[in-house]
Coordinates of C-alpha atoms and ligand atoms in Angstrom, one line a residue:
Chain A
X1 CA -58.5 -15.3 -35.8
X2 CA -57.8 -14.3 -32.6
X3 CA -56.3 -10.9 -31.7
X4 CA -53.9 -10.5 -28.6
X5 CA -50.9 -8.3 -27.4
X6 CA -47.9 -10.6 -26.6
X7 CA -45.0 -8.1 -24.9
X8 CA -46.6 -4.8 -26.1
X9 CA -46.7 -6.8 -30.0
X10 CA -49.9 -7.5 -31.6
X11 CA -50.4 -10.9 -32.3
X12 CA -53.0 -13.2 -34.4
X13 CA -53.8 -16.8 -32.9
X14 CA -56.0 -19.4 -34.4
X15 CA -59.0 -20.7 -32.9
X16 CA -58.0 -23.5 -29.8
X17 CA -54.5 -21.9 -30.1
X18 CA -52.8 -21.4 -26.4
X19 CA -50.6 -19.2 -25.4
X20 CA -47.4 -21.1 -25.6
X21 CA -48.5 -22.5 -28.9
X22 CA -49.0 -18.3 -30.1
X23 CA -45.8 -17.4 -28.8
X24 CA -43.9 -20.4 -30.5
X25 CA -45.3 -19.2 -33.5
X26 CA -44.0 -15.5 -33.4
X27 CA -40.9 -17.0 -31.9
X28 CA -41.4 -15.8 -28.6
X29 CA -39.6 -18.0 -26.4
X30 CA -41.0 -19.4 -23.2
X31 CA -39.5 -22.2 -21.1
X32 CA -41.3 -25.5 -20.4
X33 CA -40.9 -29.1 -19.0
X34 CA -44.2 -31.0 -18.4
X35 CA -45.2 -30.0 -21.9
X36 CA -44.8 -31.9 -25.0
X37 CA -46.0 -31.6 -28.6
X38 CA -48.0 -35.0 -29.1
X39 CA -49.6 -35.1 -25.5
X40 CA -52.2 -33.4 -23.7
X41 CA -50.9 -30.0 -22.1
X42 CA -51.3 -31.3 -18.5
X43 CA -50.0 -27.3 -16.7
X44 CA -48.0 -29.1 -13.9
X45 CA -44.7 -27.7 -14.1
X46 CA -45.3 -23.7 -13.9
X47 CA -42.1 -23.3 -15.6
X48 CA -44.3 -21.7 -18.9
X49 CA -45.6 -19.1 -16.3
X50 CA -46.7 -16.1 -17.9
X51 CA -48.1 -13.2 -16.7
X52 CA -51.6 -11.7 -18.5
X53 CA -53.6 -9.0 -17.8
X54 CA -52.2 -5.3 -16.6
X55 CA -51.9 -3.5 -13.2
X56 CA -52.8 -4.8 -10.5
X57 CA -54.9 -7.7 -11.7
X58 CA -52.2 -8.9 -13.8
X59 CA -51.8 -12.5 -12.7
X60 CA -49.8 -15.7 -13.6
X61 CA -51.1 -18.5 -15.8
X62 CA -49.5 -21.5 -17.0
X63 CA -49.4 -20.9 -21.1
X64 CA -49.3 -24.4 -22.1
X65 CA -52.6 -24.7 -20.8
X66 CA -54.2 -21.1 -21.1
X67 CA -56.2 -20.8 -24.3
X68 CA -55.2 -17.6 -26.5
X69 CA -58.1 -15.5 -26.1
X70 CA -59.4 -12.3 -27.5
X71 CA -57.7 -9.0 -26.6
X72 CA -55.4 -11.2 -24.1
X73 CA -52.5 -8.7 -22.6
X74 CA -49.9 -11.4 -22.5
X75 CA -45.9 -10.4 -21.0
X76 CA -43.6 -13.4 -21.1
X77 CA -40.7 -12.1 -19.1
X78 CA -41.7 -9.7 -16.7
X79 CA -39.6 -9.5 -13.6
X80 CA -42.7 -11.3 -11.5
X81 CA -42.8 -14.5 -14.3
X82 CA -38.6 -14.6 -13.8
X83 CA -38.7 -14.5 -10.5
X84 CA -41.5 -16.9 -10.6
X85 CA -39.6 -19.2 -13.2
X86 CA -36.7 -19.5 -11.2
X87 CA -38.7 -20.3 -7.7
X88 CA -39.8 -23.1 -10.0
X89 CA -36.7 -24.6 -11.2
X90 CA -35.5 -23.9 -7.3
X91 CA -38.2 -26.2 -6.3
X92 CA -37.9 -28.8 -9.0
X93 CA -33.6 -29.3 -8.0
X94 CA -34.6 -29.9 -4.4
X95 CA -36.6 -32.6 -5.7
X96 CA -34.5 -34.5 -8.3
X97 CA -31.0 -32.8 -8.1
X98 CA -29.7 -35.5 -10.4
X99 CA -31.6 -34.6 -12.9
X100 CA -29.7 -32.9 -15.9
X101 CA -32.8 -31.1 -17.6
X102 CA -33.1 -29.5 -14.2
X103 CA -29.8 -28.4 -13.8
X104 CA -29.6 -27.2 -17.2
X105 CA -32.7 -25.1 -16.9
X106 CA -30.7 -23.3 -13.5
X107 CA -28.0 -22.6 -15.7
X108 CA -29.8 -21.4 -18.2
X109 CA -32.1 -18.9 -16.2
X110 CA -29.1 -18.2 -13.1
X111 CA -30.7 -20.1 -10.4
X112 CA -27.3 -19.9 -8.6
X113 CA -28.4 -21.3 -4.9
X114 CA -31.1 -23.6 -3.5
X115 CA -32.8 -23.0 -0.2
X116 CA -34.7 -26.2 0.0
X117 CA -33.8 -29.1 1.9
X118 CA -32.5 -31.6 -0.7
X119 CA -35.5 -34.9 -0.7
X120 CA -34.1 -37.0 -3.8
X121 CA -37.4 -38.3 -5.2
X122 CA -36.2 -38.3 -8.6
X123 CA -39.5 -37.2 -9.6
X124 CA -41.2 -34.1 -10.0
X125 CA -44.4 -35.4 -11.0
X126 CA -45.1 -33.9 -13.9
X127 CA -47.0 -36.7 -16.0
X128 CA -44.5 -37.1 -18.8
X129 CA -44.7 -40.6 -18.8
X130 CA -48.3 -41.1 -17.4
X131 CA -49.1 -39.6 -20.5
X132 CA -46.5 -40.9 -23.2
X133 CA -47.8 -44.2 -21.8
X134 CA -51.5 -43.9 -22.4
X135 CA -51.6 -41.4 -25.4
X136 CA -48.7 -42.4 -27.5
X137 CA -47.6 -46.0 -26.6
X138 CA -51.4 -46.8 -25.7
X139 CA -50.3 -48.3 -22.3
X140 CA -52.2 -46.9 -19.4
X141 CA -49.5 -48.8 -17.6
X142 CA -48.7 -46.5 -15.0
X143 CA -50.4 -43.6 -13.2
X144 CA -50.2 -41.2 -10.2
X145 CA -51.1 -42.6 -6.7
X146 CA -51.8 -41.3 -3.7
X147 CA -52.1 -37.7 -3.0
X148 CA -50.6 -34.6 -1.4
X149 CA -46.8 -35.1 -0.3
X150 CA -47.4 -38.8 -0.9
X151 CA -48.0 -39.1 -4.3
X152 CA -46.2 -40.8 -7.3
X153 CA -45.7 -42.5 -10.1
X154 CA -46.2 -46.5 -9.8
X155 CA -48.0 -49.3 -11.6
X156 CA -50.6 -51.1 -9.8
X157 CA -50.0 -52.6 -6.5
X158 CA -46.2 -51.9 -7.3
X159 CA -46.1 -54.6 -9.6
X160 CA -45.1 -55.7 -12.9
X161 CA -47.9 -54.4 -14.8
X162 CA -49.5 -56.5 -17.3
X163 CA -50.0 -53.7 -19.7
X164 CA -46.8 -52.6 -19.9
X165 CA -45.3 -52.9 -23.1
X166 CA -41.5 -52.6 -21.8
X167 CA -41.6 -50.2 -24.6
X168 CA -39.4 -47.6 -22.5
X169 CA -41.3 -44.6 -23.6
X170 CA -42.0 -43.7 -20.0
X171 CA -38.2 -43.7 -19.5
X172 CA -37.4 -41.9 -22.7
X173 CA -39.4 -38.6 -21.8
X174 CA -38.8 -38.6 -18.1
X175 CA -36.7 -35.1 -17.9
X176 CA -35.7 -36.8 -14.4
X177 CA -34.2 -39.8 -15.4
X178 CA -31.6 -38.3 -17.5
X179 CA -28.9 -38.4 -14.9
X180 CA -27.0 -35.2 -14.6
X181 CA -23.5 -34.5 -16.3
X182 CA -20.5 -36.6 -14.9
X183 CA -18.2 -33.6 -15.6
X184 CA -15.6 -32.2 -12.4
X185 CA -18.3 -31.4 -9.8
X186 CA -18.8 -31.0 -6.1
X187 CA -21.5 -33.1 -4.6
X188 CA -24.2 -31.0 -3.8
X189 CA -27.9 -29.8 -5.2
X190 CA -26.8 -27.0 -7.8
X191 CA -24.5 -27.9 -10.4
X192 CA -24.2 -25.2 -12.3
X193 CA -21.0 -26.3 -14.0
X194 CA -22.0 -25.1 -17.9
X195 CA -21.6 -21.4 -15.8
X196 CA -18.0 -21.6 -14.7
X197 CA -16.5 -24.4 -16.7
X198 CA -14.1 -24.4 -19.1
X199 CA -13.9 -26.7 -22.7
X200 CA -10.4 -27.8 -22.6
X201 CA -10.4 -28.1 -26.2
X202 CA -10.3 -24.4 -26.2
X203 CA -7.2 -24.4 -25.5
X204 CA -5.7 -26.0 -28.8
X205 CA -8.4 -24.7 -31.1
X206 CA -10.3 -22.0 -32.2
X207 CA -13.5 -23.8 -31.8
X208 CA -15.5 -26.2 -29.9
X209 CA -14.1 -29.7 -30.9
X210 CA -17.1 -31.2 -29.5
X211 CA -17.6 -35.0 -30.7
X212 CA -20.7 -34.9 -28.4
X213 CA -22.5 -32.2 -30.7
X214 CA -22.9 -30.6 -27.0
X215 CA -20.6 -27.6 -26.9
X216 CA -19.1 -29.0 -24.2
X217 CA -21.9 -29.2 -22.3
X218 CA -22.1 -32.8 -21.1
X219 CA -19.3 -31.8 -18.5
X220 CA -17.0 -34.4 -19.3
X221 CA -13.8 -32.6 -20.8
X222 CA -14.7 -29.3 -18.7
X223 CA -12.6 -28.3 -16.0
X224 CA -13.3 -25.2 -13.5
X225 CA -12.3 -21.7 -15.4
X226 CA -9.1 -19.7 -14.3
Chain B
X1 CA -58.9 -62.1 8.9
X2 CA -56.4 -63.9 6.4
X3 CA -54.9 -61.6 3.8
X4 CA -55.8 -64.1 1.5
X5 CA -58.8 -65.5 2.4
X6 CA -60.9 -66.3 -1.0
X7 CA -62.9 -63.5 -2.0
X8 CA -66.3 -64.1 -3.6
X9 CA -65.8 -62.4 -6.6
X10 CA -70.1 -62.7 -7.3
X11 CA -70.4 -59.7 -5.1
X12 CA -68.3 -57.3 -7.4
X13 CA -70.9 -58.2 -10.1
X14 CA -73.3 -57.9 -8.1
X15 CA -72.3 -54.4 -7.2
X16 CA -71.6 -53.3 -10.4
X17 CA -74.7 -54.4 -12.2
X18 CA -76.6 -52.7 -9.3
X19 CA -75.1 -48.9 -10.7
X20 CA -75.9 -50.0 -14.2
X21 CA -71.8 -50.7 -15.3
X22 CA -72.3 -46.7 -15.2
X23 CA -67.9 -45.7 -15.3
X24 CA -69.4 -42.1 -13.7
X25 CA -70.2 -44.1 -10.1
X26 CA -66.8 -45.5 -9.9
X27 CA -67.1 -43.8 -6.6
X28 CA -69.9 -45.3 -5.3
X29 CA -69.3 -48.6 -6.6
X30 CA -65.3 -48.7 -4.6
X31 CA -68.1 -47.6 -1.7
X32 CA -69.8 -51.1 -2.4
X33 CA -67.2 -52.7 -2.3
X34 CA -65.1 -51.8 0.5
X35 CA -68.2 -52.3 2.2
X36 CA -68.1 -56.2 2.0
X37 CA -65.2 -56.7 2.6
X38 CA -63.9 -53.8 4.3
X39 CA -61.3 -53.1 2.2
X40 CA -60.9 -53.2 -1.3
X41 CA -59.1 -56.6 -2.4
X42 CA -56.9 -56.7 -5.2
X43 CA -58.7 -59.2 -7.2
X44 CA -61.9 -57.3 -7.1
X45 CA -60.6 -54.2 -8.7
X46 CA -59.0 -55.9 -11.1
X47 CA -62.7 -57.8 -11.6
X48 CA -63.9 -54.4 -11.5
X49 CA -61.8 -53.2 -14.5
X50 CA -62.9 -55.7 -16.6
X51 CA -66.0 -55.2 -15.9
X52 CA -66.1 -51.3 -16.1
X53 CA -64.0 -51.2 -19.1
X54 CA -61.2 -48.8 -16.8
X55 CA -57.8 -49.1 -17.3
X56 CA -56.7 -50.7 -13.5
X57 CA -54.3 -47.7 -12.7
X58 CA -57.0 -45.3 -13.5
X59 CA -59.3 -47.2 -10.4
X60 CA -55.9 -47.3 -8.4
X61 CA -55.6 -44.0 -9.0
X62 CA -58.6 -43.1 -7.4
X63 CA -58.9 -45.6 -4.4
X64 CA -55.5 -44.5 -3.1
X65 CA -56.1 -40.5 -3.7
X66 CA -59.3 -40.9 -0.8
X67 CA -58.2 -41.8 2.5
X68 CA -61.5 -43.9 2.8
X69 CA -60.8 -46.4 0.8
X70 CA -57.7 -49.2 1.8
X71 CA -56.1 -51.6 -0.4
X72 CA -54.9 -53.3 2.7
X73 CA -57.4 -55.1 5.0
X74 CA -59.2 -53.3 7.6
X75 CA -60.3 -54.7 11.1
X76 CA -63.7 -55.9 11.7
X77 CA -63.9 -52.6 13.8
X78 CA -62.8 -48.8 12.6
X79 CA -62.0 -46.1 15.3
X80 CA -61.6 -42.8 14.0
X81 CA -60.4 -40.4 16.5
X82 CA -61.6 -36.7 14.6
X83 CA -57.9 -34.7 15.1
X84 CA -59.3 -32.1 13.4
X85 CA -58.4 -28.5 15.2
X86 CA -61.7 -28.4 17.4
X87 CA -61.2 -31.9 18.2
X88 CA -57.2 -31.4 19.0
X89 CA -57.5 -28.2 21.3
X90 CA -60.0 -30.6 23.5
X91 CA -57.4 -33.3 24.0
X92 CA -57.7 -35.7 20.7
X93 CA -54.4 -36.4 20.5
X94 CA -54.2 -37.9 24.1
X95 CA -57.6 -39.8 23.0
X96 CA -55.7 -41.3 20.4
X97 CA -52.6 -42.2 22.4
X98 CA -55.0 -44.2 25.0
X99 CA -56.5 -46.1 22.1
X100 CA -52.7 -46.7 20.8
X101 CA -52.3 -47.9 24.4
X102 CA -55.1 -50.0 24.3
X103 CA -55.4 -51.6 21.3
X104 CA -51.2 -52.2 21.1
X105 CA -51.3 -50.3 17.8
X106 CA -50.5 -47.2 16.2
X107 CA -52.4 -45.1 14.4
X108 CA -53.2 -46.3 10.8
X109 CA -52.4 -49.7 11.9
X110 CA -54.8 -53.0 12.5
X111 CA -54.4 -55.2 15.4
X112 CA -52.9 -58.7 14.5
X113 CA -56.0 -60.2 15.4
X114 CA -57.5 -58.5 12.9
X115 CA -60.1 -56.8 15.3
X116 CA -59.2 -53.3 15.6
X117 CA -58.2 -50.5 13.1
X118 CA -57.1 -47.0 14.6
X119 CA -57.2 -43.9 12.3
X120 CA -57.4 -40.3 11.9
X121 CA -59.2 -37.6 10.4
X122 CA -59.4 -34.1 10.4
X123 CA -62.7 -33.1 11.3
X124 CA -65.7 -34.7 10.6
X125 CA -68.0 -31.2 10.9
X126 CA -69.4 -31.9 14.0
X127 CA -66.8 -30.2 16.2
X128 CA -69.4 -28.5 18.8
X129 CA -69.9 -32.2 20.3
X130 CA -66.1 -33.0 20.3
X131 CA -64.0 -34.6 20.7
X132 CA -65.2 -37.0 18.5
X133 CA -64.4 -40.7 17.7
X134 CA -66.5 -42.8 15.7
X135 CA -66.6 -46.4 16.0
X136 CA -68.1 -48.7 13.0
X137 CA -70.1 -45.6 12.0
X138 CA -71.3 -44.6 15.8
X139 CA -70.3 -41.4 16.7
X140 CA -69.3 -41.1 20.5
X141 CA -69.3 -37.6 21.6
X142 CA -67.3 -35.4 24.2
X143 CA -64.9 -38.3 24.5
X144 CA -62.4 -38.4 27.0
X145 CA -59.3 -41.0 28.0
X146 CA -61.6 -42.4 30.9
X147 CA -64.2 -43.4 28.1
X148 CA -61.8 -45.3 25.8
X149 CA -62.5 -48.5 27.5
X150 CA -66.0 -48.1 27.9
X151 CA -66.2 -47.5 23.8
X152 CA -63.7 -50.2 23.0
X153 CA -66.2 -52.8 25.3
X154 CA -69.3 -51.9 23.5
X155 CA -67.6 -53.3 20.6
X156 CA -66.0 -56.2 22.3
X157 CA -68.2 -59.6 22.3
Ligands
SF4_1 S1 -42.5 -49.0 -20.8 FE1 -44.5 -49.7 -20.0 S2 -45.0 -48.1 -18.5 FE2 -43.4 -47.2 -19.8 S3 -44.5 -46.2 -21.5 FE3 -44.0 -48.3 -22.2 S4 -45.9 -49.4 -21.7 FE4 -46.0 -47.5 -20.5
SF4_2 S1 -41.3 -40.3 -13.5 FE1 -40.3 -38.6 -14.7 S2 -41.8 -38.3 -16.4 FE2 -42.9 -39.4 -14.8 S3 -43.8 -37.8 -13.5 FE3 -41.9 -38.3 -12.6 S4 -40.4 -36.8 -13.5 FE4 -42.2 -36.8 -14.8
FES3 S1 -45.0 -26.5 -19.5 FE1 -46.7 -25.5 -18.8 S2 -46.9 -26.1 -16.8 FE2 -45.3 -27.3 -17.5
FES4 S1 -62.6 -31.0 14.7 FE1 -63.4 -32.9 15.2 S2 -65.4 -32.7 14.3 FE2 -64.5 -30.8 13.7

């Protein structure tokens, strides 16, 4: 057993346990994307940013990745981590502003603007599917290429791959293919409609008539609040 | 140089059995390869899989993450003009505009005759004789636009 201090608690890990894994357990929240139970923690995201250590050597690690060590001083939401997680999520809308995961996770944690120039790449390379494909669908089908502001996502040469099952796995997991909500929306990078939209079924009923199961949060029967 | 002139395959083997099928000197063995025939040929990295027992993205992955490694063919001669900062405070980048000039290509391109490749680097750690180009693995020192032609000659039968 492992002892550590998770937000001023003290907390008992098992051996290999990491950080994210700990908190889960004690259920400590902590935000992720590129992670996903059944694949290797891969730390490309940042979003699980937390910060360890105290004072002025305090620094950020990703927790996915960070193994739960002894006597660990762990703080999930300090005001560096939030600031760090939103930069994040900032970064990851320039990139695949049609992404609803994304603009869910800016509603969720009020990133409310976007500085970045908008590039539409519809990827953020975080290995989802590089490794649904090779660990669970036993594919090795597709893989990163290229490096620095080139790289992506591809099968060899661009082509059809032979290994390539068609299985879809790569497509199921990708948190950038799911195309954003269709809801009433301006055209632009932040969407942020789940903040200032309205159910309309609210205004007949006492409660959510959701048929979606998604508290009106698919956008489509929302219209902009009063 | 055709694009798809028949590749002898033998020499792949060859290559491979020569690092012992090791997977660790996947490295050295894209080194081989590119060496023949001065680029690395889709067919023989897909031989090369096989033969290695590594998934073909996984070889992909590493041929296109170096720049010195191509997938597309290269010229029977490389210039590298170093535009690395040493090199591009002493005038590389009008070194590599006279070779653009020369050759008719631009940079990371090969001529149609298949002679010529032009391409970049940043620094090849020899920046106290710069500005550098190197030519087929010659390195021509304290170049200048008046020597371009000169180099490109040496090289020209
Ligand atoms: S569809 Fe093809 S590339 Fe995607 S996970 Fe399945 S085998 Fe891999
Ligand atoms: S294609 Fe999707 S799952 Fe794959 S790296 Fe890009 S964003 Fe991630
Ligand atoms: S979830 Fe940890 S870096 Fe992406
Ligand atoms: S900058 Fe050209 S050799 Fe260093």
């Amino acid at each position: 057993m492992i002892t550590m201090k998770m937000n001023g608690v003290e907390v008992k890990a098992e051996e290999g346990w990491t950080i994210l894994e700990t908190a889960k357990f004690y259920g400590l929240e902590i935000p992720t994307l590129c992670h996903h139970e059944g694949l290797t923690p891969y730390g490309a995201c940042r979003l699980c940013l937390v910060e360890i250590g105290e004072g002025p050597r305090a620094k950020l690690v990703s927790s996915c990745t960070y193994p739960a060590e002894e006597g660990l001083v762990v703080h999930t939401d300090t005001k560096r981590v939030v600031q760090a997680r939103r930069m994040m999520i900032e970064l990851m809308l320039s990139v695949a502003p049609y992404s609803k995961t994304i603009q869910d996770l800016a509603s969720k944690f009020g990133v409310t603007r976007m500085r970045f120039k908008i590039r539409n790449e519809e990827c953020i390379l975080c290995g989802l599917c590089v490794r649904m494909c090779e660990e669970q669908m036993d594919g090795k089908a597709i893989g990163f290429q290229n490096r620095g502001y080139q790289r992506k996502i591809s099968t060899p040469f661009d082509l059809r791959s032979e290994e390539c099952r068609l299985c879809g796995g790569c497509i199921y997991i990708c948190p950038a293919c799911q195309l954003r909500c269709q809801g009433p929306q301006a055209e632009s990078a932040l969407c942020n409609a789940c903040l200032t939209m309205d159910p309309t079924c609210l205004d007949y009923y006492d409660e959510l008539q959701c048929w979606m199961y998604d508290a009106g949060r698919c956008g489509t029967c929302v219209r902009e609040k009063k | 140089m055709s694009v798809h002139q028949l590749i002898n395959l033998e020499k792949v083997q060859e290559i491979v059995e020569r690092h012992g099928y090791n997977k660790n000197k996947l490295i050295a063995i894209l080194q081989g390869i590119q060496a023949v025939y001065h680029y690395l040929p889709a067919e023989a990295l897909k031989t090369l899989s096989k033969l290695l027992k590594i998934p073909l993205i996984d070889i992909i992955s590493v041929a296109t993450f170096y720049r010195a490694f191509s997938l597309t063919p290269k010229g029977q001669h490389v210039a590298t003009v170093c535009m690395g900062t040493a090199c591009h405070v002493r005038g590389a980048p009008k070194i590599l505009e006279e070779f653009e000039r020369q050759l008719n290509i631009r940079r990371e391109e090969t001529t149609e005759d298949g002679q010529w490749s032009l391409e970049t680097v940043a620094c090849l750690g020899c920046c106290a004789i710069g500005p550098v180009v190197v030519v087929d693995g010659d390195y021509h020192a304290h170049t200048s636009i008046r020597k371009v032609p000169t180099i490109l000659n040496k090289y020209r039968k």
